[in-house]
Coordinates of C-alpha atoms and ligand atoms in Angstrom, one line a residue:
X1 CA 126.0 80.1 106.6
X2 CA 128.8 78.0 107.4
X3 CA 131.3 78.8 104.7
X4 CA 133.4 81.7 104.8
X5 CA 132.5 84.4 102.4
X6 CA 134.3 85.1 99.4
X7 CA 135.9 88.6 98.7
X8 CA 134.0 91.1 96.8
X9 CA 131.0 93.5 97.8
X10 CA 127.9 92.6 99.2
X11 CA 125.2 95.0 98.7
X12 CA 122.5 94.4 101.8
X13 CA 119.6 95.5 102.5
X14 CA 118.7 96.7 105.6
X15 CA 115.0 97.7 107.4
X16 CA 113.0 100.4 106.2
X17 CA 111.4 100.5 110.1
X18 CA 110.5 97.3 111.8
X19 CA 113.6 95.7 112.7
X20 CA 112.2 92.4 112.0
X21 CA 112.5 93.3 108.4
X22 CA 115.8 91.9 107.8
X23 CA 116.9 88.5 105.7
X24 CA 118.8 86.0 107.7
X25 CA 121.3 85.8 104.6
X26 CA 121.8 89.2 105.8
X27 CA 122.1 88.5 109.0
X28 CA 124.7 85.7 108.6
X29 CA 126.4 88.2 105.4
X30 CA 126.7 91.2 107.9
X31 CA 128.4 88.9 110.6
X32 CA 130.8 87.0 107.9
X33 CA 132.1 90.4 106.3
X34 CA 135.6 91.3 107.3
X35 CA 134.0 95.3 107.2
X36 CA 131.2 96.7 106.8
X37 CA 130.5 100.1 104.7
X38 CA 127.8 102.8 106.3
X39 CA 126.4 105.6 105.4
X40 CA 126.1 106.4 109.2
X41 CA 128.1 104.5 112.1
X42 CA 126.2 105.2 115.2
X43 CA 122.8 104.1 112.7
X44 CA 124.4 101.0 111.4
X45 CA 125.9 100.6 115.0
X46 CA 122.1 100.3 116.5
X47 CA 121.3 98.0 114.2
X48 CA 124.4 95.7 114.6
X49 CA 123.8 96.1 118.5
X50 CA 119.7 94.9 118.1
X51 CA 121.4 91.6 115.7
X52 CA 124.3 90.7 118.4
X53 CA 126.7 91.8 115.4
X54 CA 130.0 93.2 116.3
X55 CA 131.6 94.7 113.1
X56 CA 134.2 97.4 111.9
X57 CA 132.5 100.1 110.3
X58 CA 133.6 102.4 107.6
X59 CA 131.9 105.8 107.2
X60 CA 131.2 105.8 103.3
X61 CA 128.6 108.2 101.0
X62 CA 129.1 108.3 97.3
X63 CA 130.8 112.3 98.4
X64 CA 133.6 110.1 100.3
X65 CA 137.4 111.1 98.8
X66 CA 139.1 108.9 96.4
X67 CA 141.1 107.5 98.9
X68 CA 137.6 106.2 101.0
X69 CA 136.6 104.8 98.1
X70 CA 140.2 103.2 97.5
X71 CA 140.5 101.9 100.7
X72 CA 136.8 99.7 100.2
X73 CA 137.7 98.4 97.2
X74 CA 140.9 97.1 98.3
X75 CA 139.1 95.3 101.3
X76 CA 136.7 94.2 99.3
X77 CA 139.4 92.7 96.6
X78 CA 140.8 91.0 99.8
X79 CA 137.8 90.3 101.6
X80 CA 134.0 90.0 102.1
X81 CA 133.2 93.7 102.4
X82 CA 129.2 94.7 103.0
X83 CA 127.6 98.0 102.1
X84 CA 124.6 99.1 104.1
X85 CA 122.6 102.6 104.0
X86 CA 120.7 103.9 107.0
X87 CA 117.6 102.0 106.0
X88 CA 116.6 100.1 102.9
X89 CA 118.2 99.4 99.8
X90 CA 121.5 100.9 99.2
X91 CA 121.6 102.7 96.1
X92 CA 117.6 103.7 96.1
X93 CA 118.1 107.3 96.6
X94 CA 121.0 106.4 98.8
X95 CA 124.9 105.8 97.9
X96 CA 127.0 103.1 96.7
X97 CA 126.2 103.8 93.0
X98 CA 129.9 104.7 92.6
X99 CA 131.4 101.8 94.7
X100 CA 129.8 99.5 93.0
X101 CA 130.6 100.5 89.5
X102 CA 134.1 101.2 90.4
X103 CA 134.3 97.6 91.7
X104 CA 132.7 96.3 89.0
X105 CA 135.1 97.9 86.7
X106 CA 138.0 96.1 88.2
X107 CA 136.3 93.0 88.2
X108 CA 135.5 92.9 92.2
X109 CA 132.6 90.2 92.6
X110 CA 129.3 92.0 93.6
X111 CA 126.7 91.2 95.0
X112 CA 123.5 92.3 96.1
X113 CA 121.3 90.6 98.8
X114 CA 117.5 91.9 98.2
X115 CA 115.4 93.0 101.1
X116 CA 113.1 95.9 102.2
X117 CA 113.0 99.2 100.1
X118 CA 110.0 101.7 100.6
X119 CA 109.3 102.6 96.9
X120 CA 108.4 98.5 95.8
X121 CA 106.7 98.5 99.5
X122 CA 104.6 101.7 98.4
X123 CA 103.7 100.4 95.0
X124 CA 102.2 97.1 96.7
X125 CA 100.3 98.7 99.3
X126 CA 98.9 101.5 96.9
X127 CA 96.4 99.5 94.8
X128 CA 97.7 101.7 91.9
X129 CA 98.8 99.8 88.9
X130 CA 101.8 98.2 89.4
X131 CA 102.9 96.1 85.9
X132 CA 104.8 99.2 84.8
X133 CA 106.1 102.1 86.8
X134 CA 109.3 104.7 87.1
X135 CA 110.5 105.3 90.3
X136 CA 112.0 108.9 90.1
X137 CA 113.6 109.3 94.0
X138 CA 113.2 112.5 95.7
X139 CA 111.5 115.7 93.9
X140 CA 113.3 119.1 93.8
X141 CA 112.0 120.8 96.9
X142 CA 112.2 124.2 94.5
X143 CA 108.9 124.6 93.5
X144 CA 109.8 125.8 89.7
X145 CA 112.3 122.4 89.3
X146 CA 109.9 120.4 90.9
X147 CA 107.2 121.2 88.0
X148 CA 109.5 120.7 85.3
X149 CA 110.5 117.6 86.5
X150 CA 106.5 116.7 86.9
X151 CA 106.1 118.0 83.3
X152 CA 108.8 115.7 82.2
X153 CA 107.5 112.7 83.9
X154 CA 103.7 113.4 82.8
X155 CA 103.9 111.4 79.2
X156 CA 105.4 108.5 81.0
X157 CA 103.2 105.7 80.5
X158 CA 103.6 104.1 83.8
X159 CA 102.8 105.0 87.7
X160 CA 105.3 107.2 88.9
X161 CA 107.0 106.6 92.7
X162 CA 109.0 109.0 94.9
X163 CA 110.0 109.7 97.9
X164 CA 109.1 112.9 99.7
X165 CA 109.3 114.4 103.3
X166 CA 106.8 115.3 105.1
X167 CA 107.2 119.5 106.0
X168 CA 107.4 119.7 101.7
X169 CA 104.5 116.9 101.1
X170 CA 101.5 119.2 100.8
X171 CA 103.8 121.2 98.1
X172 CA 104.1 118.7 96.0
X173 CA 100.9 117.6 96.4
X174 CA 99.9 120.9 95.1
X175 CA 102.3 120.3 91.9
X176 CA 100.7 116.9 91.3
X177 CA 97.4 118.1 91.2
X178 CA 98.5 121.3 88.7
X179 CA 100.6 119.0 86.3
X180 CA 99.4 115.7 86.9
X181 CA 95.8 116.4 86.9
X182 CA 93.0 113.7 87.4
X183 CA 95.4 111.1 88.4
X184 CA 95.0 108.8 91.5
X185 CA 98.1 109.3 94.2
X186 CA 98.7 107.4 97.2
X187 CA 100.5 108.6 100.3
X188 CA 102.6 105.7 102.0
X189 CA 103.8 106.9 105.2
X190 CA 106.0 105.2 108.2
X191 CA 105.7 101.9 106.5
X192 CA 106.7 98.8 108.5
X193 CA 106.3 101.7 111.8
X194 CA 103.6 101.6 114.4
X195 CA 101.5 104.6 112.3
X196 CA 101.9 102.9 109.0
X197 CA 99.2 104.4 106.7
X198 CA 98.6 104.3 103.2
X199 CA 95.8 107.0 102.4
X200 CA 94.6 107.0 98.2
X201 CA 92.3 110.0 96.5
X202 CA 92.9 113.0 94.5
X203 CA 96.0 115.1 94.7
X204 CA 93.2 117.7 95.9
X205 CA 91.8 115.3 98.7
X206 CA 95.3 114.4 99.9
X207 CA 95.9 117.9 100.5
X208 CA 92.4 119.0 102.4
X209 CA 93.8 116.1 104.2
X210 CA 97.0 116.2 105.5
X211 CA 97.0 120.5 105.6
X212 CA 94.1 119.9 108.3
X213 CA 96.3 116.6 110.0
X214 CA 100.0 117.6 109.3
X215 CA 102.1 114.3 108.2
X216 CA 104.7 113.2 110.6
X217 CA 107.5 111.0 109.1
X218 CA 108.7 109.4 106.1
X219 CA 106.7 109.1 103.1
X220 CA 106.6 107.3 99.5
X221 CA 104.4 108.9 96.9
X222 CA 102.3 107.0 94.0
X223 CA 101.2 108.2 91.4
X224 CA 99.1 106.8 88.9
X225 CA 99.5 106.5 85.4
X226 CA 98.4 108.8 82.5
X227 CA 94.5 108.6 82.5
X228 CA 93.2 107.4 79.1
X229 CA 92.9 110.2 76.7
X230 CA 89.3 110.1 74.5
X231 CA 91.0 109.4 70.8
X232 CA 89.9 112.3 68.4
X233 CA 87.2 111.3 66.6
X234 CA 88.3 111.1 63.7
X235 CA 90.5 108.2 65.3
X236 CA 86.8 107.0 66.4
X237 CA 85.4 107.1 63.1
X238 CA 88.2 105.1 61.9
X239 CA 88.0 102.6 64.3
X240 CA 83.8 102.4 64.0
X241 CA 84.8 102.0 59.7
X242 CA 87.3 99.3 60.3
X243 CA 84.8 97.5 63.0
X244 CA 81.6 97.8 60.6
X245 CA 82.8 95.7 57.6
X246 CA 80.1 93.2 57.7
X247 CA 79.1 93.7 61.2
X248 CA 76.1 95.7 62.6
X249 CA 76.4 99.1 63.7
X250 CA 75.6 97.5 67.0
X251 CA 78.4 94.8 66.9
X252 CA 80.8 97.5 65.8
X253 CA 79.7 100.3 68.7
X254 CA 80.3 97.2 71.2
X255 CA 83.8 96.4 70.0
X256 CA 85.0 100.3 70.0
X257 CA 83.1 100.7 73.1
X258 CA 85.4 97.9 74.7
X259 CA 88.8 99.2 72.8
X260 CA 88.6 102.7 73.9
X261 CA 85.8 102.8 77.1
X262 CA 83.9 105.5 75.2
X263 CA 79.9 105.4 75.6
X264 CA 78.3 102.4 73.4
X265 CA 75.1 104.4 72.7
X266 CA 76.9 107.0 71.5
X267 CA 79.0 104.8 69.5
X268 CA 76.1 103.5 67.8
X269 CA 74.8 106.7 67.1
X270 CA 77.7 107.4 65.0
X271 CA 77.9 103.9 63.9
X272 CA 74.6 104.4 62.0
X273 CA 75.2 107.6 60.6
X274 CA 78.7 106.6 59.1
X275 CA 76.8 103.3 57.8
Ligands
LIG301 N1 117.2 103.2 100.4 C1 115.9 103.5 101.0 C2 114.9 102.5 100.4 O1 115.3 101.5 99.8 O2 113.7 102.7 100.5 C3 115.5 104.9 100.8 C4 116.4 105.9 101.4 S1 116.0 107.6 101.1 C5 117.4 108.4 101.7 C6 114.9 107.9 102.4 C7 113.5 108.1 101.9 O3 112.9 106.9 101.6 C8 112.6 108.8 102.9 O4 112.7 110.2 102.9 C9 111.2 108.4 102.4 O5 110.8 109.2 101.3 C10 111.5 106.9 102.0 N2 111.3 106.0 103.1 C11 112.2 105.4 103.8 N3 111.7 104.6 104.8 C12 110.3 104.8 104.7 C13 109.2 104.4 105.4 N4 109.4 103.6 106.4 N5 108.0 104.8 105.0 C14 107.8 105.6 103.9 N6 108.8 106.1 103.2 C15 110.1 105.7 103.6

């Protein structure tokens, strides 16, 4: 990147591990800024060491005082000014939310330069349903909020991410497997790291597993979506009237067999008798 880079905020994404993991726009972004924001200077600092980057760093978390927060969105009216977290995507369970609104209110150009973030990384690796899915950050490590917030998330019709530490992961295993019940869960741990795993079952097998092999590191959790309820069967006899019109009973078991994954035979069963 050649040209010199207009003022406003750039939002950049760093590595969530492997160092490798890093854009060259970012690159070239993080040595064009005239500052960069950090959530941690001596973190940011390795980084900027391993790139050849020499930068001025500002300490900045959405707690920062008024006047932080001041102070960056003056240099970034001025100047190119970058906002990095320790790892990852700013913002994703990390600050910046405030900055960036704040400079968006006073018409500050932002912009955000995409990169590594462990809950997208999790949902690929997982082999859980990814078309839909809430990402819902870090769970209450109080066991009480940490159900309600499970019991408020368990009608969502989508897989459900978050991010967890590994001392509370067997507890909220043990929460999954109460509230969420019969869903599939992935554990995604030290992804892009030399003991990258991603280990799938049962709430219930995760936690026979990792309470006999204690998790080290960071972790994502996936969890899959709502399991298919059996409609009532009234709903079933409905749907058998409305599929026998002219059709056989068989025709009709086949097509509500495919629509709701209840058992053909059965289906036919009844098929006949409501015929
Ligand atoms: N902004 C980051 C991102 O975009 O992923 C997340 C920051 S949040 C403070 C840190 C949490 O992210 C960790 O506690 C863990 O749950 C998750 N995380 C970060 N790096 C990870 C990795 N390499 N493997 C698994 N989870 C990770």
């Amino acid at each position: 990147m050649d040209q010199l880079l207009a003022p406003g905020l750039y939002i950049v994404a760093t590595p969530i591990g492997n160092l490798g993991d890093i854009t060259l726009r970012a690159v070239e972004t993080l040595r064009g800024v005239s500052a960069i924001a950090c959530e941690d200077t001596r973190v940011t600092g390795k980084l900027l060491h391993h790139l050849g980057i020499k930068q001025r760093l500002v300490r900045y978390d959405d707690h920062a005082s008024e006047e932080t927060r001041e102070y960056l969105l003056r240099l970034a009216g001025e100047g190119p000014l970058a906002l990095v977290s320790d790892a990852g995507t700013p913002l994703i369970s990390d600050p910046g939310f405030k900055l960036v609104r704040m400079a968006r209110d006073r018409g500050i150009a932002v912009t955000s330069l995409p990169g590594a973030s462990a809950a997208v990384m999790a949902i690929t690796l997982s082999g859980i349903p990814s078309d839909r899915f809430l990402f819902a950050g870090f769970l209450p490590s109080k066991d009480k909020a940490r159900r309600e917030v499970l019991v408020e998330l368990a009608e969502v019709p989508a897989t459900l991410v978050f991010y967890e530490t590994s001392p509370r992961l067997t507890d909220a295993l043990e929460a999954i497997d109460d509230v969420l019940s019969g869903r599939e869960v992935a554990v995604a741990r030290e992804l892009t790291k030399k003991f990258e795993e991603c280990r799938s079952g049962s709430a219930r097998e995760l936690i026979e597993h990792y309470t006999a092999n204690p998790p080290k590191g960071e972790i994502a959790l996936v969890v899959g979506p709502p399991l298919e309820k059996a409609p009532e069967e009234h709903d079933v006899d409905a749907l058998l009237l409305a599929a026998l019109g002219d059709a056989k009973a068989s025709q009709a078991a086949a097509q509500v067999a495919k629509a709701t994954g209840l058992d053909r035979k059965a289906l036919y069963a009844r098929a006949m008798e409501l015929k």
